[in-house]
Amino acid sequence: MAKIRTKYVCQQCGGEHSKWMGKCPDCGAWNTLEEVVDVPQSPAQQRRQSLLGVSPSSNNHHAHTPIVLPQIKPLVQERIPVGYPEMDRVLGGGLVPGSLILIGGEPGIGKSTLLLQVSGEIAKNVGPVLYVSGEESIEQIKMRAERLDITGEQLYLLAAVELDLIIESVNRLKPALVIVDSIQTVLANHLTAAPGSISQVRECTLQLMQLAKTSQIPVLVIGHVTKEGTVAGPKVLEHIVDAVLYLEGERYHSYRLLRGVKNRFGATHEIGVFEMHGEGLIEVTNPSAVFLSDRATNASGSAVVVSMEGTRPLLVEVQALVTPSNFGNPRSTANGIDHNRLVMLMAVLTKRVGLAVGGHDVYANVVGGFNIEEPSIDLGVAAAIASSYREKLIPADMALIGEVGLSGELRAVSRLSLRVHEAAKLGFKRCLIPSAGQGTRLRNEIAESNQSGEFKVITASTLAVALEIALH
Ligand code: TYD
Ligand code: MG
């Protein structure tokens, strides 16, 4: 009789170890190793692994002999548009046949809604869609479809959790698109582990990958993540699937961002913007205009920054409020920006600009529930703080771009020209940028090309100089 072996699998990162340890050596998480029976690989599994290692291209028969680059036929990557340009851009131009894509997000954020809408569009324009749900009954999905105004002549619903049943249905129906909602509910029968556990989630994803590759049908898989990222799944899946998109947004804000974090068929870090309505998610094709629409232009502490989200510049308002601290310990609160960055900017304002913000409570906020990690918004955040502190307005038609260094210098940022032109396009009349890098050249170029003098680029070398200009 074959000896039964056990191994210990980290429920956080999926790392495998031969003995139990308190701390996973791979990801450093504590108490996450669980014992699982190590089933010897079946021939099917071995086939699958070789399948994953080789691209499904027509050049397959050459796989064993080296081939000189010019002789390799380019893969003609046809794309299926999903009916929502905002999502197509994040996908890199639509769905690639045979790709497996993970849509992650917190429960309740709108994953099922988005993919049901996509299903409706594909069913209407491309061909049959199979929507498999282990989360809701088909009656519940029907109700949602009615609310979303999806008729769905070609939209097939299946309430199932068994992987074999799902695969069988796909092979029978041969749909143009498969949705699996969610990977945490799918069950491979030959595994004893509970649904949602690392081994189930990983095995099911591998099999869905094989299904996608052999059938050339694109498969979209939903995966729940909690705020703490504790649920087994998405983090482990990221390595297996072709693309990972996250749907995010503040629960109490109506905007939803679809963000690409991995994409084998396109650029990452693209975002698509949607707004949540009773009738579903509606695309926001000009997000900057929307995010700036309800701006209070006559209040101090407000600045407009230009952040790059993928290939797209995005103008958003940052707000700051500086108030004398009532209780000995001044506090600072950051929403949508890194708190350490806020503290750093306050220190630079104190030491390099001479604004004694130290004894004050400081609140900084990115409007619209956005999270911006880019340092290019430093200047805007610092200016908003100074504006509130001094009770002076930043001109409503001015956009601010620039990273702030510890010496109080303004540092160059990437894609400066693109950002500045986006501000101009949205009707801003002035743009305050660093003179460093391409800044001065860009200012001269725009001054020359723009005879009417409508749009002005102003450069500054330090935060102190920039604040004099913005708050005079
Ligand atoms: P749902 O799509 O079920 O979220 P998830 O699949 O990520 O858990 O959406 C959650 C709730 O929000 C649901 O009750 C419907 C509601 N909702 C709307 O009313 N409009 C919308 O545009 C979206 C996305 C959701
Ligand atoms: Mg759902």
PDB file of N, CA and C and ligand atoms in Angstrom, residues 105-114 117 135-136 144 147-148 181 222 224 247 256 275-282, ligand 1:
ATOM      1  N   GLY A 105     -12.478  41.455  -4.631  1.00  0.00           N
ATOM      2  CA  GLY A 105     -13.050  42.612  -3.952  1.00  0.00           C
ATOM      3  C   GLY A 105     -13.747  42.186  -2.686  1.00  0.00           C
ATOM      4  N   GLU A 106     -14.001  43.163  -1.823  1.00  0.00           N
ATOM      5  CA  GLU A 106     -14.673  42.864  -0.565  1.00  0.00           C
ATOM      6  C   GLU A 106     -16.118  42.465  -0.823  1.00  0.00           C
ATOM      7  N   PRO A 107     -16.683  41.676   0.076  1.00  0.00           N
ATOM      8  CA  PRO A 107     -18.086  41.310  -0.077  1.00  0.00           C
ATOM      9  C   PRO A 107     -18.962  42.563  -0.128  1.00  0.00           C
ATOM     10  N   GLY A 108     -19.912  42.559  -1.039  1.00  0.00           N
ATOM     11  CA  GLY A 108     -20.863  43.668  -1.097  1.00  0.00           C
ATOM     12  C   GLY A 108     -20.401  44.851  -1.926  1.00  0.00           C
ATOM     13  N   ILE A 109     -19.227  44.760  -2.536  1.00  0.00           N
ATOM     14  CA  ILE A 109     -18.695  45.912  -3.258  1.00  0.00           C
ATOM     15  C   ILE A 109     -19.316  46.025  -4.662  1.00  0.00           C
ATOM     16  N   GLY A 110     -19.838  44.908  -5.192  1.00  0.00           N
ATOM     17  CA  GLY A 110     -20.512  44.970  -6.497  1.00  0.00           C
ATOM     18  C   GLY A 110     -19.955  44.041  -7.560  1.00  0.00           C
ATOM     19  N   LYS A 111     -19.227  43.005  -7.156  1.00  0.00           N
ATOM     20  CA  LYS A 111     -18.623  42.095  -8.130  1.00  0.00           C
ATOM     21  C   LYS A 111     -19.678  41.344  -8.930  1.00  0.00           C
ATOM     22  N   SER A 112     -20.667  40.786  -8.210  1.00  0.00           N
ATOM     23  CA  SER A 112     -21.715  40.020  -8.896  1.00  0.00           C
ATOM     24  C   SER A 112     -22.493  40.913  -9.839  1.00  0.00           C
ATOM     25  N   THR A 113     -22.767  42.136  -9.382  1.00  0.00           N
ATOM     26  CA  THR A 113     -23.521  43.073 -10.214  1.00  0.00           C
ATOM     27  C   THR A 113     -22.760  43.365 -11.499  1.00  0.00           C
ATOM     28  N   LEU A 114     -21.477  43.697 -11.366  1.00  0.00           N
ATOM     29  CA  LEU A 114     -20.670  44.031 -12.541  1.00  0.00           C
ATOM     30  C   LEU A 114     -20.633  42.869 -13.531  1.00  0.00           C
ATOM     31  N   GLN A 117     -23.844  42.259 -15.334  1.00  0.00           N
ATOM     32  CA  GLN A 117     -24.009  43.242 -16.414  1.00  0.00           C
ATOM     33  C   GLN A 117     -23.163  42.870 -17.621  1.00  0.00           C
ATOM     34  N   GLU A 135     -23.324  31.170  -4.738  1.00  0.00           N
ATOM     35  CA  GLU A 135     -23.624  32.122  -3.672  1.00  0.00           C
ATOM     36  C   GLU A 135     -25.114  32.393  -3.570  1.00  0.00           C
ATOM     37  N   GLU A 136     -25.765  32.435  -4.744  1.00  0.00           N
ATOM     38  CA  GLU A 136     -27.166  32.808  -4.759  1.00  0.00           C
ATOM     39  C   GLU A 136     -27.974  31.799  -5.581  1.00  0.00           C
ATOM     40  N   ARG A 144     -32.086  40.118  -9.658  1.00  0.00           N
ATOM     41  CA  ARG A 144     -31.072  41.144  -9.894  1.00  0.00           C
ATOM     42  C   ARG A 144     -31.040  41.530 -11.375  1.00  0.00           C
ATOM     43  N   ARG A 147     -33.687  43.909 -12.153  1.00  0.00           N
ATOM     44  CA  ARG A 147     -33.370  45.241 -11.657  1.00  0.00           C
ATOM     45  C   ARG A 147     -32.369  45.937 -12.583  1.00  0.00           C
ATOM     46  N   LEU A 148     -31.463  45.139 -13.151  1.00  0.00           N
ATOM     47  CA  LEU A 148     -30.432  45.699 -14.032  1.00  0.00           C
ATOM     48  C   LEU A 148     -30.922  45.815 -15.474  1.00  0.00           C
ATOM     49  N   ASP A 181     -19.047  32.453  -9.759  1.00  0.00           N
ATOM     50  CA  ASP A 181     -19.307  33.358  -8.641  1.00  0.00           C
ATOM     51  C   ASP A 181     -19.604  32.537  -7.395  1.00  0.00           C
ATOM     52  N   ILE A 222     -14.889  35.156  -9.689  1.00  0.00           N
ATOM     53  CA  ILE A 222     -14.998  36.129  -8.596  1.00  0.00           C
ATOM     54  C   ILE A 222     -14.312  35.577  -7.359  1.00  0.00           C
ATOM     55  N   HIS A 224     -13.634  36.646  -3.185  1.00  0.00           N
ATOM     56  CA  HIS A 224     -13.829  37.619  -2.103  1.00  0.00           C
ATOM     57  C   HIS A 224     -12.532  37.853  -1.353  1.00  0.00           C
ATOM     58  N   LEU A 247     -12.068  45.185  -7.693  1.00  0.00           N
ATOM     59  CA  LEU A 247     -13.139  46.179  -7.650  1.00  0.00           C
ATOM     60  C   LEU A 247     -13.096  46.790  -6.261  1.00  0.00           C
ATOM     61  N   ARG A 256     -17.009  53.240  -7.823  1.00  0.00           N
ATOM     62  CA  ARG A 256     -16.315  51.961  -7.773  1.00  0.00           C
ATOM     63  C   ARG A 256     -15.174  51.999  -8.774  1.00  0.00           C
ATOM     64  N   GLU A 275     -20.019  54.255 -11.443  1.00  0.00           N
ATOM     65  CA  GLU A 275     -20.813  54.798 -10.344  1.00  0.00           C
ATOM     66  C   GLU A 275     -21.978  53.862 -10.084  1.00  0.00           C
ATOM     67  N   MET A 276     -22.250  53.641  -8.813  1.00  0.00           N
ATOM     68  CA  MET A 276     -23.287  52.705  -8.420  1.00  0.00           C
ATOM     69  C   MET A 276     -24.650  53.387  -8.399  1.00  0.00           C
ATOM     70  N   HIS A 277     -25.595  52.775  -9.076  1.00  0.00           N
ATOM     71  CA  HIS A 277     -26.967  53.272  -9.058  1.00  0.00           C
ATOM     72  C   HIS A 277     -27.889  52.113  -8.726  1.00  0.00           C
ATOM     73  N   GLY A 278     -29.171  52.416  -8.536  1.00  0.00           N
ATOM     74  CA  GLY A 278     -30.134  51.349  -8.315  1.00  0.00           C
ATOM     75  C   GLY A 278     -30.164  50.392  -9.495  1.00  0.00           C
ATOM     76  N   GLU A 279     -29.964  50.934 -10.702  1.00  0.00           N
ATOM     77  CA  GLU A 279     -30.020  50.101 -11.912  1.00  0.00           C
ATOM     78  C   GLU A 279     -28.659  49.499 -12.235  1.00  0.00           C
ATOM     79  N   GLY A 280     -27.726  49.557 -11.324  1.00  0.00           N
ATOM     80  CA  GLY A 280     -26.446  48.914 -11.557  1.00  0.00           C
ATOM     81  C   GLY A 280     -25.300  49.888 -11.693  1.00  0.00           C
ATOM     82  N   LEU A 281     -24.187  49.377 -12.199  1.00  0.00           N
ATOM     83  CA  LEU A 281     -22.983  50.188 -12.324  1.00  0.00           C
ATOM     84  C   LEU A 281     -22.998  50.929 -13.656  1.00  0.00           C
ATOM     85  N   ILE A 282     -22.790  52.215 -13.587  1.00  0.00           N
ATOM     86  CA  ILE A 282     -22.777  53.043 -14.788  1.00  0.00           C
ATOM     87  C   ILE A 282     -21.376  53.588 -14.977  1.00  0.00           C
TER      88      ILE A 282
HETATM   89  P1  TYD B   1     -23.137  42.717  -5.162  1.00  0.00           P
HETATM   90  O1  TYD B   1     -22.944  42.826  -6.620  1.00  0.00           O
HETATM   91  O2  TYD B   1     -24.014  41.597  -4.693  1.00  0.00           O
HETATM   92  O3  TYD B   1     -21.733  42.645  -4.409  1.00  0.00           O
HETATM   93  P2  TYD B   1     -20.669  41.417  -4.318  1.00  0.00           P
HETATM   94  O4  TYD B   1     -21.001  40.418  -5.354  1.00  0.00           O
HETATM   95  O5  TYD B   1     -19.330  42.082  -4.530  1.00  0.00           O
HETATM   96  O6  TYD B   1     -20.762  40.879  -2.933  1.00  0.00           O
HETATM   97  O7  TYD B   1     -23.710  44.114  -4.650  1.00  0.00           O
HETATM   98  C1  TYD B   1     -23.939  44.386  -3.288  1.00  0.00           C
HETATM   99  C2  TYD B   1     -25.209  45.150  -3.056  1.00  0.00           C
HETATM  100  O8  TYD B   1     -25.156  46.436  -3.614  1.00  0.00           O
HETATM  101  C3  TYD B   1     -26.416  44.472  -3.645  1.00  0.00           C
HETATM  102  O9  TYD B   1     -27.409  44.419  -2.661  1.00  0.00           O
HETATM  103  C4  TYD B   1     -26.856  45.339  -4.774  1.00  0.00           C
HETATM  104  C5  TYD B   1     -26.302  46.666  -4.436  1.00  0.00           C
HETATM  105  N1  TYD B   1     -25.874  47.411  -5.659  1.00  0.00           N
HETATM  106  C6  TYD B   1     -26.694  48.356  -6.244  1.00  0.00           C
HETATM  107  O10 TYD B   1     -27.800  48.627  -5.802  1.00  0.00           O
HETATM  108  N2  TYD B   1     -26.230  49.025  -7.358  1.00  0.00           N
HETATM  109  C7  TYD B   1     -25.019  48.782  -7.904  1.00  0.00           C
HETATM  110  O11 TYD B   1     -24.598  49.426  -8.919  1.00  0.00           O
HETATM  111  C8  TYD B   1     -24.180  47.794  -7.278  1.00  0.00           C
HETATM  112  C9  TYD B   1     -22.812  47.465  -7.798  1.00  0.00           C
HETATM  113  C10 TYD B   1     -24.635  47.143  -6.161  1.00  0.00           C
END
